[in-house]
Amino acid sequence: MSIATFASESAPHPRGLALATLGAAIAAIAGALLAAADPGQGWRWLHWCGKPLATVLIFVLAWRARPAQSSRYRRWILAGIACSLLGDVFLMMPGDLFVPGLLSFLCGHLCFIAAFLGDSRFAARPWLLLVTLGYGAANLYLLWDAIGAPLRVPVVVYVLVLASMGGQALVRARMFARRGDAQAPAARLAALGALTFMLSDSLLAWDRFRGPLPLASLWVLSAYYLALWWIARSVQRVGTANGAG
């Protein structure tokens, strides 16, 4: 392999895509904040346009990643982002579509788990999974009284799946690092994205059940888009200097 070919394969994704995603995310956040501050001024449309657009652009990021970790990994990550896009639409539509949104994101986390299991064994480092499950259990305990009875079972199932997704991402990153795998940096990106997803959903839960949190849309959506961006970036296979001729 020539140095030029190596540089082309391992180059980051176009800056224009990153800037477009940032612009859409800012529009989604600004629209939500402005609509909350002054509902009568019609700012909601900015949120409705920017929120799904940012997720679509992150989908494109994962789809364009070359070379990918594997075609299997890419397919499952794309499926997870697509489910997240569906969840975005449900949660921003008029009316209370929290449960359909919850189910969409649950399916997304199952897709991410499937992606992470392609090259790692489930709970190979049990203590890492126990850490994320413990975090989820602590949040459930603190929010339990505020969660309505009809939502308790769906929320418990969701937290179990979300925590398992974060834990398996950590397990995978730890395994790659321990064996000196060249793809360890990409696995760390996926783990960072998974943990940030847990943070975003925790903030959303506290805002919905205990809130309102000050500037909730800013914190929830910022963490959410960072999480998806890092998970999408993990699709691209990391080149090695040893491979350059």
PDB file of C-alpha atoms in Angstrom:
ATOM      1  CA  MET A   1       0.000   0.000   0.000  1.00  0.00           C
ATOM      2  CA  SER A   2       1.300   3.441  -0.893  1.00  0.00           C
ATOM      3  CA  ILE A   3       1.429   6.289   1.592  1.00  0.00           C
ATOM      4  CA  ALA A   4      -1.058   8.221  -0.528  1.00  0.00           C
ATOM      5  CA  THR A   5      -3.521   5.326  -0.521  1.00  0.00           C
ATOM      6  CA  PHE A   6      -3.144   4.907   3.230  1.00  0.00           C
ATOM      7  CA  ALA A   7      -3.759   8.606   3.817  1.00  0.00           C
ATOM      8  CA  SER A   8      -6.848   8.522   1.605  1.00  0.00           C
ATOM      9  CA  GLU A   9      -8.316   5.492   3.393  1.00  0.00           C
ATOM     10  CA  SER A  10      -7.725   6.784   6.903  1.00  0.00           C
ATOM     11  CA  ALA A  11      -8.634  10.439   6.306  1.00  0.00           C
ATOM     12  CA  PRO A  12     -11.449  11.838   8.443  1.00  0.00           C
ATOM     13  CA  HIS A  13     -14.847  12.433   6.943  1.00  0.00           C
ATOM     14  CA  PRO A  14     -15.402  15.690   5.012  1.00  0.00           C
ATOM     15  CA  ARG A  15     -15.480  18.780   7.161  1.00  0.00           C
ATOM     16  CA  GLY A  16     -18.565  19.952   5.311  1.00  0.00           C
ATOM     17  CA  LEU A  17     -20.587  17.034   6.675  1.00  0.00           C
ATOM     18  CA  ALA A  18     -19.448  17.807  10.209  1.00  0.00           C
ATOM     19  CA  LEU A  19     -20.349  21.485   9.821  1.00  0.00           C
ATOM     20  CA  ALA A  20     -23.749  20.622   8.338  1.00  0.00           C
ATOM     21  CA  THR A  21     -24.456  18.260  11.241  1.00  0.00           C
ATOM     22  CA  LEU A  22     -23.390  20.915  13.734  1.00  0.00           C
ATOM     23  CA  GLY A  23     -25.654  23.471  12.049  1.00  0.00           C
ATOM     24  CA  ALA A  24     -28.648  21.129  12.109  1.00  0.00           C
ATOM     25  CA  ALA A  25     -28.013  20.251  15.770  1.00  0.00           C
ATOM     26  CA  ILE A  26     -27.789  23.934  16.702  1.00  0.00           C
ATOM     27  CA  ALA A  27     -31.059  24.578  14.852  1.00  0.00           C
ATOM     28  CA  ALA A  28     -32.746  21.721  16.723  1.00  0.00           C
ATOM     29  CA  ILE A  29     -31.525  22.969  20.090  1.00  0.00           C
ATOM     30  CA  ALA A  30     -32.241  26.648  19.388  1.00  0.00           C
ATOM     31  CA  GLY A  31     -35.718  25.851  18.091  1.00  0.00           C
ATOM     32  CA  ALA A  32     -36.570  23.852  21.212  1.00  0.00           C
ATOM     33  CA  LEU A  33     -35.228  26.531  23.563  1.00  0.00           C
ATOM     34  CA  LEU A  34     -36.940  29.397  21.754  1.00  0.00           C
ATOM     35  CA  ALA A  35     -40.242  27.530  21.538  1.00  0.00           C
ATOM     36  CA  ALA A  36     -40.122  26.805  25.266  1.00  0.00           C
ATOM     37  CA  ALA A  37     -39.391  30.457  26.057  1.00  0.00           C
ATOM     38  CA  ASP A  38     -42.042  31.886  23.720  1.00  0.00           C
ATOM     39  CA  PRO A  39     -44.469  29.228  22.395  1.00  0.00           C
ATOM     40  CA  GLY A  40     -46.487  31.719  20.394  1.00  0.00           C
ATOM     41  CA  GLN A  41     -43.730  32.785  18.010  1.00  0.00           C
ATOM     42  CA  GLY A  42     -43.633  29.632  15.887  1.00  0.00           C
ATOM     43  CA  TRP A  43     -40.070  28.597  16.677  1.00  0.00           C
ATOM     44  CA  ARG A  44     -41.071  24.947  16.884  1.00  0.00           C
ATOM     45  CA  TRP A  45     -40.630  24.501  13.125  1.00  0.00           C
ATOM     46  CA  LEU A  46     -36.876  25.134  13.515  1.00  0.00           C
ATOM     47  CA  HIS A  47     -36.678  22.247  15.977  1.00  0.00           C
ATOM     48  CA  TRP A  48     -38.802  20.001  13.752  1.00  0.00           C
ATOM     49  CA  CYS A  49     -36.491  20.623  10.791  1.00  0.00           C
ATOM     50  CA  GLY A  50     -33.155  20.523  12.586  1.00  0.00           C
ATOM     51  CA  LYS A  51     -33.671  17.523  14.860  1.00  0.00           C
ATOM     52  CA  PRO A  52     -34.241  14.785  12.244  1.00  0.00           C
ATOM     53  CA  LEU A  53     -31.848  16.448   9.793  1.00  0.00           C
ATOM     54  CA  ALA A  54     -28.937  16.182  12.243  1.00  0.00           C
ATOM     55  CA  THR A  55     -29.642  12.465  12.749  1.00  0.00           C
ATOM     56  CA  VAL A  56     -29.910  11.892   8.989  1.00  0.00           C
ATOM     57  CA  LEU A  57     -26.515  13.545   8.490  1.00  0.00           C
ATOM     58  CA  ILE A  58     -24.993  11.324  11.186  1.00  0.00           C
ATOM     59  CA  PHE A  59     -26.494   8.335   9.358  1.00  0.00           C
ATOM     60  CA  VAL A  60     -24.717   9.548   6.204  1.00  0.00           C
ATOM     61  CA  LEU A  61     -21.470   9.784   8.183  1.00  0.00           C
ATOM     62  CA  ALA A  62     -21.672   6.103   9.131  1.00  0.00           C
ATOM     63  CA  TRP A  63     -22.818   5.080   5.666  1.00  0.00           C
ATOM     64  CA  ARG A  64     -19.894   6.854   3.958  1.00  0.00           C
ATOM     65  CA  ALA A  65     -17.212   5.533   6.322  1.00  0.00           C
ATOM     66  CA  ARG A  66     -14.451   3.894   4.264  1.00  0.00           C
ATOM     67  CA  PRO A  67     -13.053   1.401   5.007  1.00  0.00           C
ATOM     68  CA  ALA A  68     -15.534   0.116   7.577  1.00  0.00           C
ATOM     69  CA  GLN A  69     -14.804  -2.105  10.558  1.00  0.00           C
ATOM     70  CA  SER A  70     -16.920  -4.702   8.758  1.00  0.00           C
ATOM     71  CA  SER A  71     -20.045  -4.696   6.637  1.00  0.00           C
ATOM     72  CA  ARG A  72     -21.868  -6.353   9.538  1.00  0.00           C
ATOM     73  CA  TYR A  73     -20.803  -3.648  11.994  1.00  0.00           C
ATOM     74  CA  ARG A  74     -21.841  -0.911   9.582  1.00  0.00           C
ATOM     75  CA  ARG A  75     -25.272  -2.464   8.961  1.00  0.00           C
ATOM     76  CA  TRP A  76     -26.104  -2.741  12.652  1.00  0.00           C
ATOM     77  CA  ILE A  77     -24.876   0.782  13.440  1.00  0.00           C
ATOM     78  CA  LEU A  78     -26.911   2.169  10.535  1.00  0.00           C
ATOM     79  CA  ALA A  79     -29.960   0.250  11.779  1.00  0.00           C
ATOM     80  CA  GLY A  80     -29.439   1.706  15.265  1.00  0.00           C
ATOM     81  CA  ILE A  81     -29.181   5.256  13.932  1.00  0.00           C
ATOM     82  CA  ALA A  82     -32.286   4.711  11.773  1.00  0.00           C
ATOM     83  CA  CYS A  83     -34.229   3.586  14.852  1.00  0.00           C
ATOM     84  CA  SER A  84     -32.976   6.678  16.669  1.00  0.00           C
ATOM     85  CA  LEU A  85     -34.253   8.817  13.799  1.00  0.00           C
ATOM     86  CA  LEU A  86     -37.677   7.219  14.178  1.00  0.00           C
ATOM     87  CA  GLY A  87     -37.530   7.921  17.908  1.00  0.00           C
ATOM     88  CA  ASP A  88     -36.651  11.552  17.171  1.00  0.00           C
ATOM     89  CA  VAL A  89     -39.776  11.919  15.065  1.00  0.00           C
ATOM     90  CA  PHE A  90     -42.053  10.316  17.665  1.00  0.00           C
ATOM     91  CA  LEU A  91     -40.714  12.444  20.536  1.00  0.00           C
ATOM     92  CA  MET A  92     -41.020  15.761  18.720  1.00  0.00           C
ATOM     93  CA  MET A  93     -44.499  15.234  17.232  1.00  0.00           C
ATOM     94  CA  PRO A  94     -47.531  16.867  18.871  1.00  0.00           C
ATOM     95  CA  GLY A  95     -49.184  14.669  21.469  1.00  0.00           C
ATOM     96  CA  ASP A  96     -47.609  12.307  23.957  1.00  0.00           C
ATOM     97  CA  LEU A  97     -45.814   9.677  21.857  1.00  0.00           C
ATOM     98  CA  PHE A  98     -43.281   8.885  24.574  1.00  0.00           C
ATOM     99  CA  VAL A  99     -43.861   5.110  24.496  1.00  0.00           C
ATOM    100  CA  PRO A 100     -43.436   4.730  20.693  1.00  0.00           C
ATOM    101  CA  GLY A 101     -40.315   6.895  20.969  1.00  0.00           C
ATOM    102  CA  LEU A 102     -39.047   4.757  23.841  1.00  0.00           C
ATOM    103  CA  LEU A 103     -39.604   1.567  21.828  1.00  0.00           C
ATOM    104  CA  SER A 104     -37.809   3.047  18.812  1.00  0.00           C
ATOM    105  CA  PHE A 105     -34.754   3.934  20.851  1.00  0.00           C
ATOM    106  CA  LEU A 106     -34.879   0.541  22.590  1.00  0.00           C
ATOM    107  CA  CYS A 107     -34.669  -1.126  19.170  1.00  0.00           C
ATOM    108  CA  GLY A 108     -31.783   1.200  18.336  1.00  0.00           C
ATOM    109  CA  HIS A 109     -29.856   0.125  21.421  1.00  0.00           C
ATOM    110  CA  LEU A 110     -30.460  -3.529  20.570  1.00  0.00           C
ATOM    111  CA  CYS A 111     -28.959  -2.845  17.136  1.00  0.00           C
ATOM    112  CA  PHE A 112     -25.910  -1.212  18.720  1.00  0.00           C
ATOM    113  CA  ILE A 113     -25.497  -4.214  21.042  1.00  0.00           C
ATOM    114  CA  ALA A 114     -25.638  -6.514  18.010  1.00  0.00           C
ATOM    115  CA  ALA A 115     -22.919  -4.424  16.343  1.00  0.00           C
ATOM    116  CA  PHE A 116     -20.665  -4.611  19.412  1.00  0.00           C
ATOM    117  CA  LEU A 117     -21.146  -8.379  19.719  1.00  0.00           C
ATOM    118  CA  GLY A 118     -19.759  -8.986  16.234  1.00  0.00           C
ATOM    119  CA  ASP A 119     -16.182  -9.003  17.520  1.00  0.00           C
ATOM    120  CA  SER A 120     -16.523  -9.303  21.309  1.00  0.00           C
ATOM    121  CA  ARG A 121     -18.151 -11.657  23.787  1.00  0.00           C
ATOM    122  CA  PHE A 122     -21.062 -10.412  25.873  1.00  0.00           C
ATOM    123  CA  ALA A 123     -20.014  -9.396  29.402  1.00  0.00           C
ATOM    124  CA  ALA A 124     -16.459 -10.654  28.900  1.00  0.00           C
ATOM    125  CA  ARG A 125     -15.530  -8.130  31.608  1.00  0.00           C
ATOM    126  CA  PRO A 126     -18.573  -8.494  33.925  1.00  0.00           C
ATOM    127  CA  TRP A 127     -17.584  -5.680  36.272  1.00  0.00           C
ATOM    128  CA  LEU A 128     -17.856  -3.130  33.465  1.00  0.00           C
ATOM    129  CA  LEU A 129     -21.387  -4.265  32.696  1.00  0.00           C
ATOM    130  CA  LEU A 130     -22.214  -4.176  36.412  1.00  0.00           C
ATOM    131  CA  VAL A 131     -21.040  -0.553  36.571  1.00  0.00           C
ATOM    132  CA  THR A 132     -23.465   0.578  33.850  1.00  0.00           C
ATOM    133  CA  LEU A 133     -26.285  -1.568  35.225  1.00  0.00           C
ATOM    134  CA  GLY A 134     -25.658  -0.064  38.654  1.00  0.00           C
ATOM    135  CA  TYR A 135     -25.835   3.430  37.190  1.00  0.00           C
ATOM    136  CA  GLY A 136     -29.147   2.592  35.528  1.00  0.00           C
ATOM    137  CA  ALA A 137     -30.509   1.029  38.719  1.00  0.00           C
ATOM    138  CA  ALA A 138     -29.542   4.105  40.756  1.00  0.00           C
ATOM    139  CA  ASN A 139     -31.419   6.380  38.362  1.00  0.00           C
ATOM    140  CA  LEU A 140     -34.458   4.110  38.467  1.00  0.00           C
ATOM    141  CA  TYR A 141     -34.423   4.100  42.260  1.00  0.00           C
ATOM    142  CA  LEU A 142     -34.280   7.898  42.436  1.00  0.00           C
ATOM    143  CA  LEU A 143     -37.004   8.376  39.816  1.00  0.00           C
ATOM    144  CA  TRP A 144     -39.272   5.460  40.711  1.00  0.00           C
ATOM    145  CA  ASP A 145     -41.940   7.372  42.615  1.00  0.00           C
ATOM    146  CA  ALA A 146     -42.250   9.898  39.780  1.00  0.00           C
ATOM    147  CA  ILE A 147     -42.708   7.279  37.047  1.00  0.00           C
ATOM    148  CA  GLY A 148     -46.368   6.500  36.422  1.00  0.00           C
ATOM    149  CA  ALA A 149     -47.434   2.890  36.934  1.00  0.00           C
ATOM    150  CA  PRO A 150     -48.214   2.249  33.219  1.00  0.00           C
ATOM    151  CA  LEU A 151     -44.689   3.350  32.260  1.00  0.00           C
ATOM    152  CA  ARG A 152     -42.717   1.440  34.871  1.00  0.00           C
ATOM    153  CA  VAL A 153     -42.307  -1.846  32.989  1.00  0.00           C
ATOM    154  CA  PRO A 154     -41.342  -0.192  29.649  1.00  0.00           C
ATOM    155  CA  VAL A 155     -38.904   2.122  31.446  1.00  0.00           C
ATOM    156  CA  VAL A 156     -37.283  -0.765  33.372  1.00  0.00           C
ATOM    157  CA  VAL A 157     -36.832  -2.769  30.170  1.00  0.00           C
ATOM    158  CA  TYR A 158     -35.421   0.276  28.408  1.00  0.00           C
ATOM    159  CA  VAL A 159     -32.931   0.996  31.190  1.00  0.00           C
ATOM    160  CA  LEU A 160     -31.745  -2.641  31.173  1.00  0.00           C
ATOM    161  CA  VAL A 161     -31.138  -2.542  27.419  1.00  0.00           C
ATOM    162  CA  LEU A 162     -29.530   0.923  27.496  1.00  0.00           C
ATOM    163  CA  ALA A 163     -27.205  -0.036  30.354  1.00  0.00           C
ATOM    164  CA  SER A 164     -26.317  -3.293  28.604  1.00  0.00           C
ATOM    165  CA  MET A 165     -25.464  -1.353  25.454  1.00  0.00           C
ATOM    166  CA  GLY A 166     -23.174   0.986  27.391  1.00  0.00           C
ATOM    167  CA  GLY A 167     -21.619  -1.881  29.330  1.00  0.00           C
ATOM    168  CA  GLN A 168     -20.931  -3.983  26.237  1.00  0.00           C
ATOM    169  CA  ALA A 169     -19.349  -0.992  24.489  1.00  0.00           C
ATOM    170  CA  LEU A 170     -17.020  -0.627  27.485  1.00  0.00           C
ATOM    171  CA  VAL A 171     -16.282  -4.362  27.503  1.00  0.00           C
ATOM    172  CA  ARG A 172     -15.402  -4.250  23.802  1.00  0.00           C
ATOM    173  CA  ALA A 173     -13.151  -1.199  24.179  1.00  0.00           C
ATOM    174  CA  ARG A 174     -11.361  -2.830  27.128  1.00  0.00           C
ATOM    175  CA  MET A 175     -10.828  -6.085  25.217  1.00  0.00           C
ATOM    176  CA  PHE A 176      -9.416  -4.256  22.195  1.00  0.00           C
ATOM    177  CA  ALA A 177      -7.079  -2.199  24.380  1.00  0.00           C
ATOM    178  CA  ARG A 178      -5.836  -5.226  26.357  1.00  0.00           C
ATOM    179  CA  ARG A 179      -4.877  -7.159  23.243  1.00  0.00           C
ATOM    180  CA  GLY A 180      -3.330  -4.150  21.493  1.00  0.00           C
ATOM    181  CA  ASP A 181      -5.804  -4.238  18.627  1.00  0.00           C
ATOM    182  CA  ALA A 182      -5.283  -1.548  15.990  1.00  0.00           C
ATOM    183  CA  GLN A 183      -9.029  -0.838  16.138  1.00  0.00           C
ATOM    184  CA  ALA A 184      -8.914   0.072  19.837  1.00  0.00           C
ATOM    185  CA  PRO A 185      -9.321   3.826  19.088  1.00  0.00           C
ATOM    186  CA  ALA A 186     -12.527   3.144  17.132  1.00  0.00           C
ATOM    187  CA  ALA A 187     -13.805   0.904  19.942  1.00  0.00           C
ATOM    188  CA  ARG A 188     -13.093   3.711  22.437  1.00  0.00           C
ATOM    189  CA  LEU A 189     -15.139   6.093  20.275  1.00  0.00           C
ATOM    190  CA  ALA A 190     -18.050   3.646  20.329  1.00  0.00           C
ATOM    191  CA  ALA A 191     -17.766   3.298  24.110  1.00  0.00           C
ATOM    192  CA  LEU A 192     -17.613   7.066  24.571  1.00  0.00           C
ATOM    193  CA  GLY A 193     -20.707   7.418  22.389  1.00  0.00           C
ATOM    194  CA  ALA A 194     -22.563   4.710  24.308  1.00  0.00           C
ATOM    195  CA  LEU A 195     -21.811   6.307  27.682  1.00  0.00           C
ATOM    196  CA  THR A 196     -22.823   9.744  26.387  1.00  0.00           C
ATOM    197  CA  PHE A 197     -26.067   8.215  25.147  1.00  0.00           C
ATOM    198  CA  MET A 198     -26.699   6.997  28.702  1.00  0.00           C
ATOM    199  CA  LEU A 199     -26.051  10.513  29.985  1.00  0.00           C
ATOM    200  CA  SER A 200     -28.443  12.041  27.443  1.00  0.00           C
ATOM    201  CA  ASP A 201     -31.220   9.606  28.337  1.00  0.00           C
ATOM    202  CA  SER A 202     -30.632  10.149  32.055  1.00  0.00           C
ATOM    203  CA  LEU A 203     -31.054  13.897  31.611  1.00  0.00           C
ATOM    204  CA  LEU A 204     -34.180  13.326  29.522  1.00  0.00           C
ATOM    205  CA  ALA A 205     -35.648  11.047  32.206  1.00  0.00           C
ATOM    206  CA  TRP A 206     -34.934  13.527  34.992  1.00  0.00           C
ATOM    207  CA  ASP A 207     -36.458  16.347  32.944  1.00  0.00           C
ATOM    208  CA  ARG A 208     -39.584  14.342  32.144  1.00  0.00           C
ATOM    209  CA  PHE A 209     -40.212  12.710  35.496  1.00  0.00           C
ATOM    210  CA  ARG A 210     -38.610  15.096  38.021  1.00  0.00           C
ATOM    211  CA  GLY A 211     -37.980  18.236  35.967  1.00  0.00           C
ATOM    212  CA  PRO A 212     -38.127  20.596  34.431  1.00  0.00           C
ATOM    213  CA  LEU A 213     -34.357  20.939  34.167  1.00  0.00           C
ATOM    214  CA  PRO A 214     -32.999  24.388  33.252  1.00  0.00           C
ATOM    215  CA  LEU A 215     -32.141  24.478  29.526  1.00  0.00           C
ATOM    216  CA  ALA A 216     -32.991  20.788  29.276  1.00  0.00           C
ATOM    217  CA  SER A 217     -33.020  20.728  25.462  1.00  0.00           C
ATOM    218  CA  LEU A 218     -29.486  22.105  25.360  1.00  0.00           C
ATOM    219  CA  TRP A 219     -28.022  19.406  27.610  1.00  0.00           C
ATOM    220  CA  VAL A 220     -30.120  16.482  26.360  1.00  0.00           C
ATOM    221  CA  LEU A 221     -29.681  17.139  22.638  1.00  0.00           C
ATOM    222  CA  SER A 222     -26.007  18.131  22.869  1.00  0.00           C
ATOM    223  CA  ALA A 223     -25.202  14.844  24.602  1.00  0.00           C
ATOM    224  CA  TYR A 224     -27.452  12.917  22.197  1.00  0.00           C
ATOM    225  CA  TYR A 225     -25.832  14.213  19.021  1.00  0.00           C
ATOM    226  CA  LEU A 226     -22.336  13.749  20.427  1.00  0.00           C
ATOM    227  CA  ALA A 227     -23.248  10.154  21.297  1.00  0.00           C
ATOM    228  CA  LEU A 228     -24.561   9.361  17.831  1.00  0.00           C
ATOM    229  CA  TRP A 229     -21.629  11.137  16.162  1.00  0.00           C
ATOM    230  CA  TRP A 230     -19.027   9.134  18.089  1.00  0.00           C
ATOM    231  CA  ILE A 231     -20.850   5.854  17.468  1.00  0.00           C
ATOM    232  CA  ALA A 232     -21.069   6.685  13.750  1.00  0.00           C
ATOM    233  CA  ARG A 233     -17.365   7.579  13.651  1.00  0.00           C
ATOM    234  CA  SER A 234     -16.541   4.170  15.126  1.00  0.00           C
ATOM    235  CA  VAL A 235     -17.656   2.548  11.866  1.00  0.00           C
ATOM    236  CA  GLN A 236     -14.515   3.690  10.051  1.00  0.00           C
ATOM    237  CA  ARG A 237     -11.634   1.273  10.278  1.00  0.00           C
ATOM    238  CA  VAL A 238      -8.434   2.749  11.693  1.00  0.00           C
ATOM    239  CA  GLY A 239      -5.380   2.438   9.431  1.00  0.00           C
ATOM    240  CA  THR A 240      -1.967   1.445  10.754  1.00  0.00           C
ATOM    241  CA  ALA A 241       1.355   2.960   9.894  1.00  0.00           C
ATOM    242  CA  ASN A 242       2.776  -0.546   9.478  1.00  0.00           C
ATOM    243  CA  GLY A 243       0.473  -1.046   6.537  1.00  0.00           C
ATOM    244  CA  ALA A 244       2.016   1.827   4.576  1.00  0.00           C
ATOM    245  CA  GLY A 245       4.535   0.853   1.990  1.00  0.00           C
TER     246      GLY A 245
END
